[in-house]
Coordinates of C-alpha atoms and ligand atoms in Angstrom, one line a residue:
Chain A
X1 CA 46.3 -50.4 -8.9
X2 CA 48.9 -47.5 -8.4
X3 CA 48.4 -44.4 -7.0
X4 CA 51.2 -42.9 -8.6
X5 CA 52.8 -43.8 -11.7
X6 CA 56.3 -42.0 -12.9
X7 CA 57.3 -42.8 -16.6
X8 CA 60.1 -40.9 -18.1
X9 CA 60.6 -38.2 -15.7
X10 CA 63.1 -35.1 -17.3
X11 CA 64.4 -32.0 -16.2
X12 CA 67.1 -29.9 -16.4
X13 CA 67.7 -25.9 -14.6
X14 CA 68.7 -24.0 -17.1
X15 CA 70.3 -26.3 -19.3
X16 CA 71.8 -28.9 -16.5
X17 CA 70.2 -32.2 -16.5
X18 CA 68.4 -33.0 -13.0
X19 CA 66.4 -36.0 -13.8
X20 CA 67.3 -37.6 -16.3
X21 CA 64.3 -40.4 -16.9
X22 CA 63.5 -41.3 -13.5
X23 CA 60.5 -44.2 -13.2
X24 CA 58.4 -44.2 -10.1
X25 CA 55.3 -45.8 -8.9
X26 CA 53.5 -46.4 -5.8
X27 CA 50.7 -48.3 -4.7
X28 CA 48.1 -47.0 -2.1
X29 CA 49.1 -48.4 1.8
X30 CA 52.5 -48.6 0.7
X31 CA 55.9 -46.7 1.7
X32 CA 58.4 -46.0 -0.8
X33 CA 61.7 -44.6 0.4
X34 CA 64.1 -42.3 -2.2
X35 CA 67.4 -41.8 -1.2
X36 CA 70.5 -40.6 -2.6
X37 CA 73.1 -38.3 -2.0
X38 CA 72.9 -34.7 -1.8
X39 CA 71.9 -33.2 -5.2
X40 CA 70.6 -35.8 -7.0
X41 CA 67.5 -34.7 -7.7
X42 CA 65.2 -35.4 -4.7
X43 CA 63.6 -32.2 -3.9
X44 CA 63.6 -31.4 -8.1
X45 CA 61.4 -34.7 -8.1
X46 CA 59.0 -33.7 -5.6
X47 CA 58.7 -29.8 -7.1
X48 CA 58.2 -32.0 -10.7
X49 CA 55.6 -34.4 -9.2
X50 CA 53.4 -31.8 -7.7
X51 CA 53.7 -29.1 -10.7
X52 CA 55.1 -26.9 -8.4
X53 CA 58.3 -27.1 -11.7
X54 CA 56.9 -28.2 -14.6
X55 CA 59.3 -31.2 -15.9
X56 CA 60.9 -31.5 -18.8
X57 CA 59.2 -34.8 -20.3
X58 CA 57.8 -37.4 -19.5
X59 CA 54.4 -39.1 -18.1
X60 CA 52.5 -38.0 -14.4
X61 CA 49.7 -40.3 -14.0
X62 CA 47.7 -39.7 -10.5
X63 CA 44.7 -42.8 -9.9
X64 CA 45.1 -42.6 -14.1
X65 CA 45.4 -38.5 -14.6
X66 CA 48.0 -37.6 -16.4
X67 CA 49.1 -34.0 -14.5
X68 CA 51.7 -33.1 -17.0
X69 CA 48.5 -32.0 -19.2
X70 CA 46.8 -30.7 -16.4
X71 CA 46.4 -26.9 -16.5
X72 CA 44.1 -24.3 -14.2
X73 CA 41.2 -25.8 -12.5
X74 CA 41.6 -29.5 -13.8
X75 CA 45.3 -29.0 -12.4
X76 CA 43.4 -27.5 -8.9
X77 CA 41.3 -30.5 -9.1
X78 CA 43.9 -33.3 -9.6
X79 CA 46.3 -32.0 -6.8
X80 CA 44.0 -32.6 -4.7
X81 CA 45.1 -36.0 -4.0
X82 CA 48.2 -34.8 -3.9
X83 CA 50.3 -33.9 -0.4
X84 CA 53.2 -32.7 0.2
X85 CA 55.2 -32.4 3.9
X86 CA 58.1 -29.8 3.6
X87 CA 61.4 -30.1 5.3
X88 CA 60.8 -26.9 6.3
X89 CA 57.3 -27.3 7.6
X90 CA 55.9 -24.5 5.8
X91 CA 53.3 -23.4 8.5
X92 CA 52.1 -20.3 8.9
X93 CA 53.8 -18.9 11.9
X94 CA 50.6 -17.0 13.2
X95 CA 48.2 -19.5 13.1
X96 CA 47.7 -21.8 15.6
X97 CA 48.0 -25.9 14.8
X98 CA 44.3 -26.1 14.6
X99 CA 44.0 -23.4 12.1
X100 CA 47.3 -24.8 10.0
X101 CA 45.4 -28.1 9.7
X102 CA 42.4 -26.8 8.0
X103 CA 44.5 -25.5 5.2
X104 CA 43.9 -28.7 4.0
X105 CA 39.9 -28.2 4.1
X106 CA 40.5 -24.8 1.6
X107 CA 39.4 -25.9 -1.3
X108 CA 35.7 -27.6 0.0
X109 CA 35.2 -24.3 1.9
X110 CA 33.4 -21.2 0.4
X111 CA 35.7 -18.1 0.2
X112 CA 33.6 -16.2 3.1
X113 CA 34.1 -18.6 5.5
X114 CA 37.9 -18.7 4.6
X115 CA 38.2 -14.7 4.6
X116 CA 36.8 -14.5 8.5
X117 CA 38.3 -18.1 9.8
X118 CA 34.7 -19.7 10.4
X119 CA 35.0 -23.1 8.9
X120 CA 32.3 -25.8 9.4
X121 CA 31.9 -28.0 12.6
X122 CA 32.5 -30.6 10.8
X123 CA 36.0 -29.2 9.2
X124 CA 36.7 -28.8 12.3
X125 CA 36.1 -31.9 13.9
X126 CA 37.8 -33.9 11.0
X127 CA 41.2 -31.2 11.6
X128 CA 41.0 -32.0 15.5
X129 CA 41.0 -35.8 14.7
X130 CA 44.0 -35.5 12.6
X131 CA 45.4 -33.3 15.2
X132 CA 44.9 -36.4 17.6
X133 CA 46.3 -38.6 15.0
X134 CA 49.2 -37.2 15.1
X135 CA 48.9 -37.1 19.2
X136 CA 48.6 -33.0 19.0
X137 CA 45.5 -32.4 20.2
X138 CA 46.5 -30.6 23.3
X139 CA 48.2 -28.3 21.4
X140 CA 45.5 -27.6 19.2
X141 CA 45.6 -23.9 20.1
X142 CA 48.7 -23.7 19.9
X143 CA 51.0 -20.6 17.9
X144 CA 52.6 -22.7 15.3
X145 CA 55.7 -20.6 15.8
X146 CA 55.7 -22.0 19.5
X147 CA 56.2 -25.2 19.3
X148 CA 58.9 -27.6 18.3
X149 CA 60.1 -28.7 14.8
X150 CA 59.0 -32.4 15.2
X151 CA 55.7 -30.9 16.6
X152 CA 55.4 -28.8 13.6
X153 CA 56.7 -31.5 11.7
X154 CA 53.9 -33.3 13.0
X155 CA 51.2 -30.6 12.4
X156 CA 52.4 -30.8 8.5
X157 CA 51.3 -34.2 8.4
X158 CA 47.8 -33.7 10.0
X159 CA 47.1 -30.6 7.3
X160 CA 48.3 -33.5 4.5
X161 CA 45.8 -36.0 6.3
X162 CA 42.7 -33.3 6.7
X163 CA 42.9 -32.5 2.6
X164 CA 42.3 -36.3 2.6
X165 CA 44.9 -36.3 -0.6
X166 CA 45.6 -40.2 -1.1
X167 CA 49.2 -39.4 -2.0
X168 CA 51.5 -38.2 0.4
X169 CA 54.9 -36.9 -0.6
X170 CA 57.1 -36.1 2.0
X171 CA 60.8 -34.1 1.3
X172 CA 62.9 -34.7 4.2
X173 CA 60.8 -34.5 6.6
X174 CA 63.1 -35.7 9.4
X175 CA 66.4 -33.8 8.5
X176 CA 66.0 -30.7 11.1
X177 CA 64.6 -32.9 13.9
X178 CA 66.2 -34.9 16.7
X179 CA 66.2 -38.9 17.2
X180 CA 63.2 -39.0 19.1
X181 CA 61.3 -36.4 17.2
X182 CA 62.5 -38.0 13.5
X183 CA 61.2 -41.4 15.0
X184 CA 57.4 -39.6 15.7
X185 CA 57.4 -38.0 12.9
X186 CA 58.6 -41.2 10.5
X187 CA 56.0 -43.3 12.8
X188 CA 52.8 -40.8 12.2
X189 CA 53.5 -40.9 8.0
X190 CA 54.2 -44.9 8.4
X191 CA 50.5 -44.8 9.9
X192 CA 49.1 -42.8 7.1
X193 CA 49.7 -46.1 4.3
X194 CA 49.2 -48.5 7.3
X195 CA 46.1 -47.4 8.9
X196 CA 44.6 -44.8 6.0
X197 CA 45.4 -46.7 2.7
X198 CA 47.4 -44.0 1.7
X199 CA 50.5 -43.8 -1.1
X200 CA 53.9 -42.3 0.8
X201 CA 56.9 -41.1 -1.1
X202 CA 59.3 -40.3 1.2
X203 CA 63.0 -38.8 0.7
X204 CA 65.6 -39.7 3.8
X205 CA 69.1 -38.8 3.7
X206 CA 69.6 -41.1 6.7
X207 CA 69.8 -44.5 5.1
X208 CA 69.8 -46.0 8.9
X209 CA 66.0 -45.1 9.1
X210 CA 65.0 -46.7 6.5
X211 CA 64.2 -50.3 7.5
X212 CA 61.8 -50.7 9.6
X213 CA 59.4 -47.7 7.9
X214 CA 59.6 -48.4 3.9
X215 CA 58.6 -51.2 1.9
X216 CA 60.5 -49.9 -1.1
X217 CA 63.7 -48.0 -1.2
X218 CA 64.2 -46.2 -4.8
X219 CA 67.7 -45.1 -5.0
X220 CA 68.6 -41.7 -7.1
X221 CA 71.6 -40.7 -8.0
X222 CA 72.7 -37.7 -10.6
X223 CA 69.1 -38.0 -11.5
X224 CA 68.8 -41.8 -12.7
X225 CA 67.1 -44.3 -10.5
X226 CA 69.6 -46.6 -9.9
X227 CA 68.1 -49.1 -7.3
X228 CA 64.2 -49.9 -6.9
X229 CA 64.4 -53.1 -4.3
X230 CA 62.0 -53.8 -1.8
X231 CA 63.1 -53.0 1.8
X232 CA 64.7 -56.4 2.6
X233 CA 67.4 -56.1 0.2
X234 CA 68.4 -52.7 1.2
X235 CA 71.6 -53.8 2.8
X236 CA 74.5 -51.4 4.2
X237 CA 76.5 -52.4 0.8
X238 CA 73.6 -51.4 -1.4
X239 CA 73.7 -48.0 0.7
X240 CA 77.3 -47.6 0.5
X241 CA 77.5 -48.3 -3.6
X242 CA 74.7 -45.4 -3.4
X243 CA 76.8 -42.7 -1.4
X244 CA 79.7 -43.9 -3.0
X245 CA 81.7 -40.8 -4.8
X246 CA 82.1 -41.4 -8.4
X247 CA 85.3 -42.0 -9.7
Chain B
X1 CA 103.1 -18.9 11.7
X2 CA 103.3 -16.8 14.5
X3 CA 100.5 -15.8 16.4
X4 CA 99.0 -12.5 16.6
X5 CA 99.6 -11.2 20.0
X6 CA 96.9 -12.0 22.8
X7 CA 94.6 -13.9 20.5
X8 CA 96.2 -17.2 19.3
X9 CA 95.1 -16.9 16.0
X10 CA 97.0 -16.7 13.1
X11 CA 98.2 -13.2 11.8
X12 CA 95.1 -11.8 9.3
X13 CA 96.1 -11.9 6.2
X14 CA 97.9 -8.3 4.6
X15 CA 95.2 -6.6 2.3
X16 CA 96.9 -6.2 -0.9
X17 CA 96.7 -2.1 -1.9
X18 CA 94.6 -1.2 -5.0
X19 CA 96.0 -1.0 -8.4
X20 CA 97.2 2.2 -10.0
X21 CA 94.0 3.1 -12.5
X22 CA 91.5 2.4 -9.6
X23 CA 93.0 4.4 -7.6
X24 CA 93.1 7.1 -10.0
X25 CA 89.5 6.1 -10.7
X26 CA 88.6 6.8 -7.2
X27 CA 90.1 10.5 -6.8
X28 CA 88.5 11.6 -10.0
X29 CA 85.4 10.2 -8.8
X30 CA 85.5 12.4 -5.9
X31 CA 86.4 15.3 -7.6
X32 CA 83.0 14.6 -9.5
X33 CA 81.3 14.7 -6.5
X34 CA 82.8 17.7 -5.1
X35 CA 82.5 19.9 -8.1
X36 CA 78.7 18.5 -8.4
X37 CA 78.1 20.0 -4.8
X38 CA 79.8 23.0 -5.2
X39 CA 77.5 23.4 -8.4
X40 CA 74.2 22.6 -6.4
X41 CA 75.0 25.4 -3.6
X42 CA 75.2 28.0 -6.7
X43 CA 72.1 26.9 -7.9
X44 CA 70.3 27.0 -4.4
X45 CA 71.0 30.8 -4.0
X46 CA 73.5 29.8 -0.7
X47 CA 74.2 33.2 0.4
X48 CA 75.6 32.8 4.4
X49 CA 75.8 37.4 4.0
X50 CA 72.3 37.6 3.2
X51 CA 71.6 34.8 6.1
X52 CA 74.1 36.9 9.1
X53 CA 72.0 39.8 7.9
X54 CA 68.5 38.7 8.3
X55 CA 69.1 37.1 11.8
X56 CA 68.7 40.3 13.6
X57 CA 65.2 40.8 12.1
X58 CA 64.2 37.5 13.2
X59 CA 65.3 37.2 16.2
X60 CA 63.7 41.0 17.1
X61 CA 59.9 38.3 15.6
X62 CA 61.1 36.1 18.3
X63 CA 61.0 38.7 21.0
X64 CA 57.7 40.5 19.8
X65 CA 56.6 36.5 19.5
X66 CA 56.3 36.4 23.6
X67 CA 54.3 36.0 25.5
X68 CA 52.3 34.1 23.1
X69 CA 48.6 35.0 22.6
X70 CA 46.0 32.4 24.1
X71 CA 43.5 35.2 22.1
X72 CA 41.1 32.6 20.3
X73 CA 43.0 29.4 21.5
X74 CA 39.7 27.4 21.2
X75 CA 39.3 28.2 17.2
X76 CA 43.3 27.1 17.1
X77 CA 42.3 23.8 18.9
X78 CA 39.5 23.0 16.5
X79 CA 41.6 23.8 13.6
X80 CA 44.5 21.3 15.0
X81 CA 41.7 18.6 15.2
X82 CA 40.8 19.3 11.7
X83 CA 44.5 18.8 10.8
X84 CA 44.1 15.4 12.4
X85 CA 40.9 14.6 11.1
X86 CA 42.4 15.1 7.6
X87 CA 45.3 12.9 8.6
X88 CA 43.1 10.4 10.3
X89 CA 40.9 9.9 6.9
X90 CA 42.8 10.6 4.2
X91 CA 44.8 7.6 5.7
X92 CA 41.7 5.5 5.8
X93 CA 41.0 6.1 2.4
X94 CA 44.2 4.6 1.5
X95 CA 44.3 1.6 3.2
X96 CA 41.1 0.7 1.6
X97 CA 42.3 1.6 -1.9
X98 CA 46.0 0.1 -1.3
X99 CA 44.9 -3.2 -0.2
X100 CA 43.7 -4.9 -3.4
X101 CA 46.5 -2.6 -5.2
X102 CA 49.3 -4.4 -3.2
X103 CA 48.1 -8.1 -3.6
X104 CA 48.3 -7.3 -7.4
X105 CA 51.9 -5.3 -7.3
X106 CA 53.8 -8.3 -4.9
X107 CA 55.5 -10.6 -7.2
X108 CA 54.1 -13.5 -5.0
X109 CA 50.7 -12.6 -5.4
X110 CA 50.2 -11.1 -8.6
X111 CA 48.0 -12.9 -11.1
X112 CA 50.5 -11.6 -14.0
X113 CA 53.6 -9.6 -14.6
X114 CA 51.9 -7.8 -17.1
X115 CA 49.2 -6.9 -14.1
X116 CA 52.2 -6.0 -11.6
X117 CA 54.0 -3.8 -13.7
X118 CA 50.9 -1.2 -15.2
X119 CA 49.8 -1.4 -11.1
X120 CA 53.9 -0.8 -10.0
X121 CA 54.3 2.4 -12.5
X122 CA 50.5 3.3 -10.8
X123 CA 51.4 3.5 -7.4
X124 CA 55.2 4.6 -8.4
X125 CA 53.2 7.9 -9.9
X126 CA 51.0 8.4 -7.1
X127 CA 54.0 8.0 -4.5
X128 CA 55.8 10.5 -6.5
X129 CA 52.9 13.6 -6.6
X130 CA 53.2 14.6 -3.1
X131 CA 50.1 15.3 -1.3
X132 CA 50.4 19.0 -1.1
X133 CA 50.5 19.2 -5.0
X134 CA 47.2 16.9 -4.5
X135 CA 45.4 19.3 -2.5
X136 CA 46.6 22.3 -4.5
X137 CA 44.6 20.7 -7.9
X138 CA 41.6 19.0 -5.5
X139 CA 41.0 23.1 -4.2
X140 CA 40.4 24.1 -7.3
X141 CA 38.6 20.9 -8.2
X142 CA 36.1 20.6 -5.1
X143 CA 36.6 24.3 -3.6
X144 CA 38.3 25.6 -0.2
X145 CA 38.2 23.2 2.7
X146 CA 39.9 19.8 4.6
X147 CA 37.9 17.8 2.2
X148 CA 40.2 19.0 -0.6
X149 CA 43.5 18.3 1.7
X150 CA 41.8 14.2 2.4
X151 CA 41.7 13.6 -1.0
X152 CA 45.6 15.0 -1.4
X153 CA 46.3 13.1 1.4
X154 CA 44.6 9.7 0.3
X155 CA 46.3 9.9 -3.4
X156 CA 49.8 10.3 -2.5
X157 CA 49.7 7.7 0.6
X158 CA 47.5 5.4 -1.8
X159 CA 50.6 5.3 -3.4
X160 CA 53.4 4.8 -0.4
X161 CA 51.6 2.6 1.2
X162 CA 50.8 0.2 -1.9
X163 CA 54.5 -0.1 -2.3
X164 CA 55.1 -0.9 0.9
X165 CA 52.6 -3.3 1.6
X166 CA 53.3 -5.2 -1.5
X167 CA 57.4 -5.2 0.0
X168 CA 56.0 -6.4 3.1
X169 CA 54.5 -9.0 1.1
X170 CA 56.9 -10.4 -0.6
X171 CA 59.5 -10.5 2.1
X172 CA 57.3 -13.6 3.5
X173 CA 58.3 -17.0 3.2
X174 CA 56.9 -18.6 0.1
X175 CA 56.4 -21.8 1.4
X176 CA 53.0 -21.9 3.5
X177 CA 51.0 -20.7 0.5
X178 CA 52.9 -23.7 -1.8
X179 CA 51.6 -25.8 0.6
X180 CA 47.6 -24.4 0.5
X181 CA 47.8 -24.0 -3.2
X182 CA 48.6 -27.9 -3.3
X183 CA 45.0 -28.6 -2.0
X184 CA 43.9 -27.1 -4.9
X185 CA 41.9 -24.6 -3.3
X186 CA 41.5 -20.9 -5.1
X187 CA 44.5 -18.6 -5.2
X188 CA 41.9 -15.8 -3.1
X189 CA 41.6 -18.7 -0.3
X190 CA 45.4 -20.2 -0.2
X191 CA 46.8 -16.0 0.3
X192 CA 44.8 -14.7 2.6
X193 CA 44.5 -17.9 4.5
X194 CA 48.2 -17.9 4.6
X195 CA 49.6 -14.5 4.1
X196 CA 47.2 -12.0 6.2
X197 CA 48.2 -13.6 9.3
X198 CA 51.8 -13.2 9.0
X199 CA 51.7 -10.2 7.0
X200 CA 49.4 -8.2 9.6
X201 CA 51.4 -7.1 11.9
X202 CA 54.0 -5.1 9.7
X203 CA 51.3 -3.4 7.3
X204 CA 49.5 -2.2 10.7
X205 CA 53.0 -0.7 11.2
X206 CA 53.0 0.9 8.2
X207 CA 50.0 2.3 8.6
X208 CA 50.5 3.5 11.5
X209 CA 54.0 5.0 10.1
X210 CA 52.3 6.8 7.4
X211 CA 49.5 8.0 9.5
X212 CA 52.0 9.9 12.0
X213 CA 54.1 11.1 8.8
X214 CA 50.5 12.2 7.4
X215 CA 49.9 14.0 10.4
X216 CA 52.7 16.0 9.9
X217 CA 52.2 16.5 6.2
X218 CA 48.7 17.9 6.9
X219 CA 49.9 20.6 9.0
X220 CA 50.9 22.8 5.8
X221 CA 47.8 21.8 4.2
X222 CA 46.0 25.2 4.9
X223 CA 48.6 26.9 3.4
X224 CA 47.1 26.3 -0.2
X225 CA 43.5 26.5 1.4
X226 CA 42.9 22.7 1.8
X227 CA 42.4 23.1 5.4
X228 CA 44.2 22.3 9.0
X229 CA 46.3 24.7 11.2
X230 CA 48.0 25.8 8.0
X231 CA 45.1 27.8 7.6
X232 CA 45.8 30.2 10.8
X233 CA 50.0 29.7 10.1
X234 CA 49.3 31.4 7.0
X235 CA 47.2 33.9 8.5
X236 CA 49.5 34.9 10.8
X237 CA 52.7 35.3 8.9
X238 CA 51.0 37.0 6.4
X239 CA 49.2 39.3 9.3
X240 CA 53.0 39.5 11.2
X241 CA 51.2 38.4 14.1
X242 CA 54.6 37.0 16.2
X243 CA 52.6 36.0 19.1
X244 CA 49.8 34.1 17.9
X245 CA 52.3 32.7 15.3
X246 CA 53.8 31.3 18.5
X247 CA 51.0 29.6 19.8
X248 CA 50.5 28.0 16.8
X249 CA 53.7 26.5 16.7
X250 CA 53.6 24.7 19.6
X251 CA 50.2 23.6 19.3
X252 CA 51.6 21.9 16.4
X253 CA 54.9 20.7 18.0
X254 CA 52.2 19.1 20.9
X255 CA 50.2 17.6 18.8
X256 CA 53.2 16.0 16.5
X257 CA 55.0 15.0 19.8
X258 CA 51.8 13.3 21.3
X259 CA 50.8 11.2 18.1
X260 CA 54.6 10.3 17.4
X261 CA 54.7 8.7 21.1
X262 CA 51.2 7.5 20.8
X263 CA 52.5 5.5 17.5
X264 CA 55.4 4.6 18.5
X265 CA 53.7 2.7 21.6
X266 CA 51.0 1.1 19.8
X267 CA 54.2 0.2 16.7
X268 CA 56.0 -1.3 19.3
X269 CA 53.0 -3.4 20.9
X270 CA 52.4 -4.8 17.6
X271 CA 56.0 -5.9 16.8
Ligands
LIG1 N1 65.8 -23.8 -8.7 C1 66.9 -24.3 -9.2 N2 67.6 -23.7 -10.2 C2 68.7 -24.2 -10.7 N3 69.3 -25.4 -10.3 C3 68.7 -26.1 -9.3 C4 67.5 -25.6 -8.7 N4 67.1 -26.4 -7.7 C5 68.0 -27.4 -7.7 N5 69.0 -27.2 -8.6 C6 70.1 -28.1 -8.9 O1 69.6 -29.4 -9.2 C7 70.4 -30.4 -8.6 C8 69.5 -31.3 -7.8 O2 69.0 -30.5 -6.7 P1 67.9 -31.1 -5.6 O3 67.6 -30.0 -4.7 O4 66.8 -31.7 -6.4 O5 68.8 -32.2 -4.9 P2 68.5 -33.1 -3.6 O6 68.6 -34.5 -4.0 O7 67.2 -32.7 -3.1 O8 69.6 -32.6 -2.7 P3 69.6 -32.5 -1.1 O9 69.7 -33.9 -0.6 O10 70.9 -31.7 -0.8 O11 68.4 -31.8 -0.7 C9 71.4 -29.7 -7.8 O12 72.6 -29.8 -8.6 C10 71.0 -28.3 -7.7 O13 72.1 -27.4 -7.8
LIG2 MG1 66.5 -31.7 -1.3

């Protein structure tokens, strides 16, 4: 069964093709990897895939929904499987890591309890496992403006895991952090389709990280897929023929 | 290339001089300006004569104004608390009625553009009455008394601070509440979950911006009957009564100088 299934994927900005047909799928417990140069059309595919832009044409189907239909509350409803880890985090600064984690409990919790911060024990116990998952529980009560990017990096990932979406899209998660923070970071979403069953799309613009954490490498390039292989025959050539310039 | 001397770097490049018409455009452009100004001190009565002659009067009101008169300090008092009372609430009020206004003028909040823009021309019109004009309909519409100079108050700042709150939220980074709208939870839930908290401390500056500028504001207040100090500064120009016009004054300059530090301490605490 897949999770995810991409047919047909358009889009242009204003008149400028993006994506130009892009096919995608991905099954649940496995790790696909996009890559492709700068400006092909990774970020415009994760904006299309979670509605946050609308695409062009083409089909969205989420565990058989298509979400290119979806509109108001059946849209609400189907994202909810959906996650999606920023490159830029996208934390709120004032909150501490505990409290950015149970934005992924918003939509089970009534309004009250969102408006004064009171959520239920067991929101909270589920967002201080996924905390722990992530191996952030000490800093649990923690600003999120004071710690590190791959910490916050990591706190991204346990909000994604407490909305218990089965789809994880993640857009660059590694390209603001350091070796050793990139490698926690790539190891905590590996664990999500290991241990949790879960679907991972994951962009990389670091081609050298990709073995060892994908199973499938989907290459994009001037919004066409032009490689879907699985991770084995994802060689430095292949890489190289990707990044090559044109012309 | 030679170097420029002492730095090592190459010499910056010669800024080419401006073309003939836009230099030309420049000079008459002045000239506008200058004849526009000239234009505005005829219409504002600018009379420096009429100015040297009444300085000797006033400066014989400044003698006759000391010492000043500590007859009935206590009433003055009182009436200087009123001023701040009708700061103090009239502020209140606005906060209460600007927060749900705000969400609904800030581009990333608003349900609608065609909600944002009926609520922007709202607030834009409140903002541009100024609370003194308020006060001078809400006397004649609820009678003599501070009551009349809150309501003033609470309009106009209803109307500042909407604007400004709604600024203050939209100079916040979009991306937290993407991320809470993708759990599908409500649009009331993913803002205030993820904007109050990083929004909080600059609209408890405004408010405590507009409070201090509202203390101010309500000091003339009395003048059109809607209560305060105003009430006695009236009075006693009206009376020529130099010395407890005096004491007047600097009550107010005391109070104005106290709550500007006292805000300015708490501003700075919250920053
Ligand atoms: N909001 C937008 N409006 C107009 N054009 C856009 C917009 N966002 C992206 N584009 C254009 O779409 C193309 C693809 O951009 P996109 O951000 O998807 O690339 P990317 O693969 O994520 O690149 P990078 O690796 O640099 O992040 C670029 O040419 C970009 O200029
Ligand atoms: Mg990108």
């Amino acid at each position: 069964m897949t999770a995810l299934a991409v047919r047909g994927l358009t889009h242009a900005y204003g008149g400028v093709p993006v994506l130009r047909a892009v096919d995608l799928s991905v099954s649940p417990g496995e790790v696909v990897a996009v890559v492709g140069p700068s400006g092909a059309g990774k970020t415009t595919l994760f904006r299309c895939l979670t509605q946050l832009v609308r695409a062009d044409a083409g089909t969205l189907e989420l565990f058989g929904t298509d979400l290119q239909q979806a509109q108001g509350k059946s849209l609400r409803l189907a994202r909810r499987d959906l996650g999606l880890v920023f490159q830029s985090y996208n934390l709120v600064r004032r909150l501490t890591a505990m409290q950015n984690v149970l934005v992924g409990r918003l939509a089970d919790v009534p309004a009250w309890r969102v408006l004064l911060r009171r959520f239920p024990a067991a929101d909270e116990a589920l967002a201080a496992a996924c905390l722990d998952q992530v191996g952030l529980l000490p800093y649990a009560h923690t600003r999120a403006d004071r710690l590190s990017g791959g910490q916050q990096q990591r706190v991204a990932i346990a909000r994604v895991l407490a909305s218990r979406a089965r789809v994880v899209l993640a857009d660059e998660p590694v390209a603001s952090l350091d070796p050793a923070s990139a490698a926690s970071v790539l190891t905590a979403l590996r664990s999500l389709a290991t241990d949790h069953g879960k679907a991972v799309v994951c962009s990389l613009h670091q081609v050298d990280l990709v073995a060892g954490f994908a199973d499938r490498v989907v290459g994009l390039r001037d919004g066409r897929v032009v490689l879907d292989v699985p991770v084995s025959q994802f060689d430095p050539a292949a890489a190289s023929a990707l990044y090559a310039r044109a012309g | 290339m030679q170097a420029r001397p002492g730095t090592g770097l190459a010499p910056a490049p010669v800024r080419p001089a401006r073309p003939l018409p836009q230099r030309v455009l420049r000079w008459l452009l002045a000239a506008v300006a200058v004849a526009g100004f000239i234009g505005c001190l005829r219409l504002a009565d600018v009379d420096p004569v009429e100015l040297a002659e009444g300085l000797p009067t006033m400066a014989g009101w400044i003698g006759q104004a000391f010492p000043p008169s500590t007859e009935g300090l206590s009433t003055l008092l009182v009436r200087a608390a009123e001023t701040v009372a009708i700061a103090v609430v009239g502020t209140a009020f606005a906060v209460v009625l600007a927060l749900p206004l705000c969400v609904l003028a800030a581009r990333t909040t608003t349900p609608s553009g065609w909600v944002r823009l009926p609520v922007r021309l709202f607030l834009n019109g409140l903002r541009g009455v100024d609370a003194f004009v308020f006060a001078l309909l809400f006397v004649a519409a609820v009678g003599l008394g501070p009551f009349a100079g809150v309501l003033g108050i609470a309009l106009h700042t209803w109307g500042s601070m909407g604007k400004l709150f709604s600024e203050s939220i939209e100079a916040l980074p979009g991306g937290p509440l993407e991320a809470a709208e993708l759990t599908g939870a409500s649009r009331l839930k993913t803002s205030s979950y993820t904007l109050l908290p990083d929004v909080l401390p600059s609209i408890s500056s405004i408010g405590l911006y507009l409070l201090e500028f509202n203390i101010r504001a309500s000091t003339v207040l009395g003048v059109v009957g809607a209560g305060g100090i105003g009430q006695e500064l009236k009075n006693s120009v009206d009376l020529l009564a130099f010395p407890r016009l005096a004491t007047i004054l600097i009550v107010i300059l005391v109070m104005v100088t106290a709550v500007d530090q006292l805000s300015a301490r708490l501003r700075k605490a919250l920053a």
